Amino acid sequence: GIQVEQSPPDLILQEGANSTLRCNFSDSVNNLQWFHQNPWGQLINLFYIPSGTKQNGRLSATTVATERYSLLYISSSQTTDSGVYFCAARGQGAQKLVFGQGTRLTINP
Amino acid sequence: DGGITQSPKYLFRKEGQNVTLSCEQNLNHDAMYWYRQDPGQGLRLIYYSQIVNDFQKGDIAEGYSVSREKKESFPLTVTSAQKNPTAFYLCASRRPGLASNEQFFGPGTRLTVL
């Protein structure tokens, strides 16, 4: 089945910095999602982005399906952006959403 | 208010006991999923169901069982055969189709075996 890899595993930044999180996937996808896991464990949907570019406030995401990667950009980081960011992908014709291991982002004041 | 609810939020169980985790959705989604998350790890799929009265094993189904008698409900039973049941359990749903392939998650149940 499809494999999903995220990098870096950990990222520590100062408040106000910009960050880029990467997600590589091993096969064609019909679903690519980015989530933020909050301190209580809930997964918050950030983007549904099997291809193209989307923006939502300080966050944006780009998926280049032909090259099998997706990027999540966070600009002007705030301490509330801290947490774990997951990328998940579903291969063409598959039923299962496969998760990467996550990137733990820490924003220091 | 549309969404996915899971109960209880925290659950404590003695070794050797079966326990059932509840997952309900009012999003009219056909497909429902159960995932397990261990500390510092990603999510792993336990079971999924694409339609009422049908379900399939995921990657780590051993020691778990499910039922799907209603579209809205997909309860997960953690049996005494599950060797390391202490974990965070997340339920999800989606409405398969070209226009809406996005998956949504409930708030989770934290299970601790004493």
PDB file of C-alpha atoms in Angstrom:
ATOM      1  CA  GLY A   1       0.000   0.000   0.000  1.00  0.00           C
ATOM      2  CA  ILE A   2       0.878   3.661  -0.086  1.00  0.00           C
ATOM      3  CA  GLN A   3       3.654   4.939   2.181  1.00  0.00           C
ATOM      4  CA  VAL A   4       3.658   8.420   3.689  1.00  0.00           C
ATOM      5  CA  GLU A   5       6.752  10.101   5.103  1.00  0.00           C
ATOM      6  CA  GLN A   6       6.921  13.453   6.855  1.00  0.00           C
ATOM      7  CA  SER A   7       9.869  15.697   7.536  1.00  0.00           C
ATOM      8  CA  PRO A   8      11.273  17.021   9.697  1.00  0.00           C
ATOM      9  CA  PRO A   9      10.159  14.941  12.691  1.00  0.00           C
ATOM     10  CA  ASP A  10      10.723  17.881  15.036  1.00  0.00           C
ATOM     11  CA  LEU A  11      10.887  21.625  14.431  1.00  0.00           C
ATOM     12  CA  ILE A  12      11.579  24.307  17.036  1.00  0.00           C
ATOM     13  CA  LEU A  13      11.126  27.959  16.086  1.00  0.00           C
ATOM     14  CA  GLN A  14      10.736  31.374  17.625  1.00  0.00           C
ATOM     15  CA  GLU A  15       7.420  33.155  17.488  1.00  0.00           C
ATOM     16  CA  GLY A  16       7.071  35.083  14.240  1.00  0.00           C
ATOM     17  CA  ALA A  17       9.164  32.688  12.161  1.00  0.00           C
ATOM     18  CA  ASN A  18       7.920  30.908   9.052  1.00  0.00           C
ATOM     19  CA  SER A  19       7.974  27.130   8.678  1.00  0.00           C
ATOM     20  CA  THR A  20       7.638  24.532   5.951  1.00  0.00           C
ATOM     21  CA  LEU A  21       6.559  20.963   6.626  1.00  0.00           C
ATOM     22  CA  ARG A  22       6.961  18.303   3.971  1.00  0.00           C
ATOM     23  CA  CYS A  23       4.999  15.140   3.147  1.00  0.00           C
ATOM     24  CA  ASN A  24       6.183  12.590   0.580  1.00  0.00           C
ATOM     25  CA  PHE A  25       3.929   9.810  -0.644  1.00  0.00           C
ATOM     26  CA  SER A  26       4.788   6.745  -2.658  1.00  0.00           C
ATOM     27  CA  ASP A  27       1.861   6.434  -5.087  1.00  0.00           C
ATOM     28  CA  SER A  28      -0.885   8.348  -6.873  1.00  0.00           C
ATOM     29  CA  VAL A  29      -3.476   9.701  -4.461  1.00  0.00           C
ATOM     30  CA  ASN A  30      -7.136  10.667  -4.534  1.00  0.00           C
ATOM     31  CA  ASN A  31      -6.970  12.239  -1.080  1.00  0.00           C
ATOM     32  CA  LEU A  32      -4.267  14.174   0.726  1.00  0.00           C
ATOM     33  CA  GLN A  33      -5.097  15.838   4.016  1.00  0.00           C
ATOM     34  CA  TRP A  34      -3.201  17.908   6.577  1.00  0.00           C
ATOM     35  CA  PHE A  35      -4.255  17.810  10.239  1.00  0.00           C
ATOM     36  CA  HIS A  36      -3.180  19.582  13.405  1.00  0.00           C
ATOM     37  CA  GLN A  37      -3.453  17.523  16.574  1.00  0.00           C
ATOM     38  CA  ASN A  38      -4.300  19.789  19.478  1.00  0.00           C
ATOM     39  CA  PRO A  39      -3.102  19.274  23.077  1.00  0.00           C
ATOM     40  CA  TRP A  40      -6.266  17.295  23.865  1.00  0.00           C
ATOM     41  CA  GLY A  41      -5.578  14.901  21.028  1.00  0.00           C
ATOM     42  CA  GLN A  42      -8.279  15.979  18.606  1.00  0.00           C
ATOM     43  CA  LEU A  43      -7.346  16.046  14.939  1.00  0.00           C
ATOM     44  CA  ILE A  44      -8.278  19.351  13.367  1.00  0.00           C
ATOM     45  CA  ASN A  45      -8.701  19.354   9.585  1.00  0.00           C
ATOM     46  CA  LEU A  46      -6.433  21.952   8.002  1.00  0.00           C
ATOM     47  CA  PHE A  47      -6.526  21.157   4.310  1.00  0.00           C
ATOM     48  CA  TYR A  48      -8.010  18.636   1.916  1.00  0.00           C
ATOM     49  CA  ILE A  49      -5.574  19.009  -0.963  1.00  0.00           C
ATOM     50  CA  PRO A  50      -4.999  16.080  -3.359  1.00  0.00           C
ATOM     51  CA  SER A  51      -3.542  18.592  -5.812  1.00  0.00           C
ATOM     52  CA  GLY A  52      -2.977  22.313  -6.223  1.00  0.00           C
ATOM     53  CA  THR A  53      -2.613  25.109  -3.696  1.00  0.00           C
ATOM     54  CA  LYS A  54      -4.907  26.372  -0.947  1.00  0.00           C
ATOM     55  CA  GLN A  55      -4.606  29.118   1.638  1.00  0.00           C
ATOM     56  CA  ASN A  56      -6.368  29.717   4.922  1.00  0.00           C
ATOM     57  CA  GLY A  57      -5.098  32.717   6.822  1.00  0.00           C
ATOM     58  CA  ARG A  58      -1.483  32.198   7.844  1.00  0.00           C
ATOM     59  CA  LEU A  59      -1.538  28.623   6.616  1.00  0.00           C
ATOM     60  CA  SER A  60      -1.197  27.425   3.069  1.00  0.00           C
ATOM     61  CA  ALA A  61      -0.590  24.073   1.410  1.00  0.00           C
ATOM     62  CA  THR A  62       0.622  22.875  -1.955  1.00  0.00           C
ATOM     63  CA  THR A  63       0.445  19.371  -3.370  1.00  0.00           C
ATOM     64  CA  VAL A  64       2.414  18.455  -6.491  1.00  0.00           C
ATOM     65  CA  ALA A  65       0.745  15.152  -7.304  1.00  0.00           C
ATOM     66  CA  THR A  66       3.016  14.328 -10.257  1.00  0.00           C
ATOM     67  CA  GLU A  67       6.071  14.564  -7.977  1.00  0.00           C
ATOM     68  CA  ARG A  68       4.309  12.938  -5.017  1.00  0.00           C
ATOM     69  CA  TYR A  69       4.799  15.509  -2.329  1.00  0.00           C
ATOM     70  CA  SER A  70       2.870  18.090  -0.374  1.00  0.00           C
ATOM     71  CA  LEU A  71       4.064  21.094   1.622  1.00  0.00           C
ATOM     72  CA  LEU A  72       2.397  22.889   4.514  1.00  0.00           C
ATOM     73  CA  TYR A  73       3.491  26.490   5.107  1.00  0.00           C
ATOM     74  CA  ILE A  74       2.924  28.356   8.348  1.00  0.00           C
ATOM     75  CA  SER A  75       3.767  32.032   8.294  1.00  0.00           C
ATOM     76  CA  SER A  76       4.314  34.345  11.274  1.00  0.00           C
ATOM     77  CA  SER A  77       4.140  31.420  13.718  1.00  0.00           C
ATOM     78  CA  GLN A  78       2.326  31.836  17.022  1.00  0.00           C
ATOM     79  CA  THR A  79       2.698  29.763  20.182  1.00  0.00           C
ATOM     80  CA  THR A  80      -0.774  28.369  19.555  1.00  0.00           C
ATOM     81  CA  ASP A  81       0.551  26.771  16.354  1.00  0.00           C
ATOM     82  CA  SER A  82       2.521  24.327  18.496  1.00  0.00           C
ATOM     83  CA  GLY A  83       1.515  20.700  18.290  1.00  0.00           C
ATOM     84  CA  VAL A  84       1.815  17.771  15.943  1.00  0.00           C
ATOM     85  CA  TYR A  85       1.011  18.123  12.248  1.00  0.00           C
ATOM     86  CA  PHE A  86      -0.011  15.016  10.344  1.00  0.00           C
ATOM     87  CA  CYS A  87      -0.190  14.369   6.647  1.00  0.00           C
ATOM     88  CA  ALA A  88      -2.412  11.513   5.442  1.00  0.00           C
ATOM     89  CA  ALA A  89      -2.973  10.100   1.981  1.00  0.00           C
ATOM     90  CA  ARG A  90      -5.339   7.675   0.300  1.00  0.00           C
ATOM     91  CA  GLY A  91      -4.107   5.877  -2.807  1.00  0.00           C
ATOM     92  CA  GLN A  92      -6.170   5.663  -5.989  1.00  0.00           C
ATOM     93  CA  GLY A  93      -8.818   2.972  -5.567  1.00  0.00           C
ATOM     94  CA  ALA A  94      -7.972   2.462  -1.889  1.00  0.00           C
ATOM     95  CA  GLN A  95     -10.277   2.830   1.079  1.00  0.00           C
ATOM     96  CA  LYS A  96      -7.711   3.525   3.766  1.00  0.00           C
ATOM     97  CA  LEU A  97      -6.210   6.881   4.717  1.00  0.00           C
ATOM     98  CA  VAL A  98      -2.560   6.258   5.610  1.00  0.00           C
ATOM     99  CA  PHE A  99      -0.867   8.610   8.077  1.00  0.00           C
ATOM    100  CA  GLY A 100       2.695   9.805   8.286  1.00  0.00           C
ATOM    101  CA  GLN A 101       4.506   9.850  11.625  1.00  0.00           C
ATOM    102  CA  GLY A 102       3.898  13.548  12.090  1.00  0.00           C
ATOM    103  CA  THR A 103       6.006  16.682  12.593  1.00  0.00           C
ATOM    104  CA  ARG A 104       6.125  18.035  16.135  1.00  0.00           C
ATOM    105  CA  LEU A 105       6.234  21.827  15.917  1.00  0.00           C
ATOM    106  CA  THR A 106       7.249  23.874  18.962  1.00  0.00           C
ATOM    107  CA  ILE A 107       6.909  27.664  18.798  1.00  0.00           C
ATOM    108  CA  ASN A 108       8.748  29.441  21.603  1.00  0.00           C
ATOM    109  CA  PRO A 109       7.702  32.942  22.731  1.00  0.00           C
TER     110      PRO A 109
ATOM    111  CA  ASP B   1     -24.777  20.668  15.342  1.00  0.00           C
ATOM    112  CA  GLY B   2     -23.212  18.197  12.900  1.00  0.00           C
ATOM    113  CA  GLY B   3     -20.241  16.121  13.929  1.00  0.00           C
ATOM    114  CA  ILE B   4     -18.726  12.974  15.340  1.00  0.00           C
ATOM    115  CA  THR B   5     -19.044  12.158  19.020  1.00  0.00           C
ATOM    116  CA  GLN B   6     -17.070   9.613  20.987  1.00  0.00           C
ATOM    117  CA  SER B   7     -17.711   8.421  24.498  1.00  0.00           C
ATOM    118  CA  PRO B   8     -16.418   8.167  27.052  1.00  0.00           C
ATOM    119  CA  LYS B   9     -13.531  10.632  26.893  1.00  0.00           C
ATOM    120  CA  TYR B  10     -11.484   8.613  29.394  1.00  0.00           C
ATOM    121  CA  LEU B  11     -11.888   4.935  30.162  1.00  0.00           C
ATOM    122  CA  PHE B  12     -10.177   2.741  32.710  1.00  0.00           C
ATOM    123  CA  ARG B  13     -10.317  -0.998  32.499  1.00  0.00           C
ATOM    124  CA  LYS B  14      -8.949  -3.904  34.458  1.00  0.00           C
ATOM    125  CA  GLU B  15      -6.936  -6.527  32.652  1.00  0.00           C
ATOM    126  CA  GLY B  16      -9.099  -9.307  31.296  1.00  0.00           C
ATOM    127  CA  GLN B  17     -12.184  -7.152  30.755  1.00  0.00           C
ATOM    128  CA  ASN B  18     -13.805  -6.316  27.451  1.00  0.00           C
ATOM    129  CA  VAL B  19     -14.768  -2.692  26.910  1.00  0.00           C
ATOM    130  CA  THR B  20     -16.821  -0.943  24.207  1.00  0.00           C
ATOM    131  CA  LEU B  21     -16.043   2.520  22.838  1.00  0.00           C
ATOM    132  CA  SER B  22     -18.869   4.478  21.298  1.00  0.00           C
ATOM    133  CA  CYS B  23     -18.734   6.452  18.030  1.00  0.00           C
ATOM    134  CA  GLU B  24     -21.751   8.291  16.616  1.00  0.00           C
ATOM    135  CA  GLN B  25     -21.987  10.651  13.622  1.00  0.00           C
ATOM    136  CA  ASN B  26     -24.821  12.778  12.276  1.00  0.00           C
ATOM    137  CA  LEU B  27     -23.038  13.801   9.078  1.00  0.00           C
ATOM    138  CA  ASN B  28     -24.881  11.200   6.977  1.00  0.00           C
ATOM    139  CA  HIS B  29     -21.506   9.652   6.096  1.00  0.00           C
ATOM    140  CA  ASP B  30     -21.436   6.119   4.724  1.00  0.00           C
ATOM    141  CA  ALA B  31     -17.885   5.205   5.700  1.00  0.00           C
ATOM    142  CA  MET B  32     -16.598   5.027   9.275  1.00  0.00           C
ATOM    143  CA  TYR B  33     -13.172   4.171  10.672  1.00  0.00           C
ATOM    144  CA  TRP B  34     -11.407   3.329  13.926  1.00  0.00           C
ATOM    145  CA  TYR B  35      -7.763   4.276  14.507  1.00  0.00           C
ATOM    146  CA  ARG B  36      -5.367   3.693  17.351  1.00  0.00           C
ATOM    147  CA  GLN B  37      -2.631   6.141  18.349  1.00  0.00           C
ATOM    148  CA  ASP B  38       0.234   5.310  20.703  1.00  0.00           C
ATOM    149  CA  PRO B  39       2.313   8.063  22.351  1.00  0.00           C
ATOM    150  CA  GLY B  40       4.540   9.889  19.862  1.00  0.00           C
ATOM    151  CA  GLN B  41       3.228   7.853  16.957  1.00  0.00           C
ATOM    152  CA  GLY B  42       0.970   8.293  13.953  1.00  0.00           C
ATOM    153  CA  LEU B  43      -2.464   6.725  13.562  1.00  0.00           C
ATOM    154  CA  ARG B  44      -2.974   3.078  12.657  1.00  0.00           C
ATOM    155  CA  LEU B  45      -6.194   1.699  11.210  1.00  0.00           C
ATOM    156  CA  ILE B  46      -8.046  -0.939  13.253  1.00  0.00           C
ATOM    157  CA  TYR B  47     -11.327  -1.496  11.357  1.00  0.00           C
ATOM    158  CA  TYR B  48     -13.410   0.325   8.776  1.00  0.00           C
ATOM    159  CA  SER B  49     -16.910   0.103   7.395  1.00  0.00           C
ATOM    160  CA  GLN B  50     -18.081   1.444   4.055  1.00  0.00           C
ATOM    161  CA  ILE B  51     -21.739   0.584   4.497  1.00  0.00           C
ATOM    162  CA  VAL B  52     -24.184  -0.680   7.107  1.00  0.00           C
ATOM    163  CA  ASN B  53     -23.777  -4.363   8.041  1.00  0.00           C
ATOM    164  CA  ASP B  54     -20.354  -4.546   6.412  1.00  0.00           C
ATOM    165  CA  PHE B  55     -16.864  -3.935   7.784  1.00  0.00           C
ATOM    166  CA  GLN B  56     -13.249  -4.843   7.020  1.00  0.00           C
ATOM    167  CA  LYS B  57     -10.130  -5.377   9.089  1.00  0.00           C
ATOM    168  CA  GLY B  58      -7.499  -2.697   9.006  1.00  0.00           C
ATOM    169  CA  ASP B  59      -3.814  -3.082   9.756  1.00  0.00           C
ATOM    170  CA  ILE B  60      -4.082  -3.960  13.468  1.00  0.00           C
ATOM    171  CA  ALA B  61      -7.470  -5.682  13.948  1.00  0.00           C
ATOM    172  CA  GLU B  62      -6.324  -8.462  16.279  1.00  0.00           C
ATOM    173  CA  GLY B  63      -7.988  -8.199  19.697  1.00  0.00           C
ATOM    174  CA  TYR B  64     -10.704  -5.815  18.472  1.00  0.00           C
ATOM    175  CA  SER B  65     -14.240  -6.259  17.158  1.00  0.00           C
ATOM    176  CA  VAL B  66     -16.812  -3.897  15.620  1.00  0.00           C
ATOM    177  CA  SER B  67     -20.415  -3.809  14.467  1.00  0.00           C
ATOM    178  CA  ARG B  68     -22.266  -1.537  12.038  1.00  0.00           C
ATOM    179  CA  GLU B  69     -25.990  -2.024  12.575  1.00  0.00           C
ATOM    180  CA  LYS B  70     -26.861   1.631  11.926  1.00  0.00           C
ATOM    181  CA  LYS B  71     -25.376   4.195   9.567  1.00  0.00           C
ATOM    182  CA  GLU B  72     -24.798   6.618  12.455  1.00  0.00           C
ATOM    183  CA  SER B  73     -23.017   4.237  14.806  1.00  0.00           C
ATOM    184  CA  PHE B  74     -19.783   2.217  14.716  1.00  0.00           C
ATOM    185  CA  PRO B  75     -18.875   0.891  18.183  1.00  0.00           C
ATOM    186  CA  LEU B  76     -15.469  -0.673  18.859  1.00  0.00           C
ATOM    187  CA  THR B  77     -14.973  -3.449  21.410  1.00  0.00           C
ATOM    188  CA  VAL B  78     -11.510  -3.896  22.861  1.00  0.00           C
ATOM    189  CA  THR B  79     -11.364  -7.504  23.972  1.00  0.00           C
ATOM    190  CA  SER B  80      -9.201  -9.185  26.575  1.00  0.00           C
ATOM    191  CA  ALA B  81      -7.244 -10.709  23.681  1.00  0.00           C
ATOM    192  CA  GLN B  82      -5.729  -7.295  22.843  1.00  0.00           C
ATOM    193  CA  LYS B  83      -2.301  -7.477  24.474  1.00  0.00           C
ATOM    194  CA  ASN B  84      -1.534  -3.754  24.785  1.00  0.00           C
ATOM    195  CA  PRO B  85      -4.871  -1.926  24.784  1.00  0.00           C
ATOM    196  CA  THR B  86      -3.722   1.256  26.531  1.00  0.00           C
ATOM    197  CA  ALA B  87      -3.871   3.897  23.780  1.00  0.00           C
ATOM    198  CA  PHE B  88      -5.795   6.813  22.317  1.00  0.00           C
ATOM    199  CA  TYR B  89      -8.644   5.692  20.047  1.00  0.00           C
ATOM    200  CA  LEU B  90     -10.004   7.914  17.282  1.00  0.00           C
ATOM    201  CA  CYS B  91     -13.122   7.403  15.199  1.00  0.00           C
ATOM    202  CA  ALA B  92     -13.547   8.993  11.784  1.00  0.00           C
ATOM    203  CA  SER B  93     -16.069   9.189   8.974  1.00  0.00           C
ATOM    204  CA  ARG B  94     -16.322  10.329   5.372  1.00  0.00           C
ATOM    205  CA  ARG B  95     -18.801  10.446   2.520  1.00  0.00           C
ATOM    206  CA  PRO B  96     -17.144   8.661  -0.386  1.00  0.00           C
ATOM    207  CA  GLY B  97     -17.502  10.376  -3.711  1.00  0.00           C
ATOM    208  CA  LEU B  98     -15.672  12.625  -6.097  1.00  0.00           C
ATOM    209  CA  ALA B  99     -16.850  15.882  -4.587  1.00  0.00           C
ATOM    210  CA  SER B 100     -16.332  15.040  -0.963  1.00  0.00           C
ATOM    211  CA  ASN B 101     -13.542  12.666  -0.095  1.00  0.00           C
ATOM    212  CA  GLU B 102     -12.472  14.435   3.094  1.00  0.00           C
ATOM    213  CA  GLN B 103     -12.255  12.467   6.328  1.00  0.00           C
ATOM    214  CA  PHE B 104     -13.280  13.927   9.691  1.00  0.00           C
ATOM    215  CA  PHE B 105     -12.389  12.791  13.184  1.00  0.00           C
ATOM    216  CA  GLY B 106     -14.090  12.626  16.552  1.00  0.00           C
ATOM    217  CA  PRO B 107     -12.456  13.903  19.766  1.00  0.00           C
ATOM    218  CA  GLY B 108     -11.114  10.488  20.794  1.00  0.00           C
ATOM    219  CA  THR B 109     -11.270   8.129  23.785  1.00  0.00           C
ATOM    220  CA  ARG B 110      -8.229   7.586  25.992  1.00  0.00           C
ATOM    221  CA  LEU B 111      -8.204   3.985  27.263  1.00  0.00           C
ATOM    222  CA  THR B 112      -6.005   2.936  30.169  1.00  0.00           C
ATOM    223  CA  VAL B 113      -5.691  -0.641  31.346  1.00  0.00           C
ATOM    224  CA  LEU B 114      -4.896  -0.888  35.034  1.00  0.00           C
TER     225      LEU B 114
END
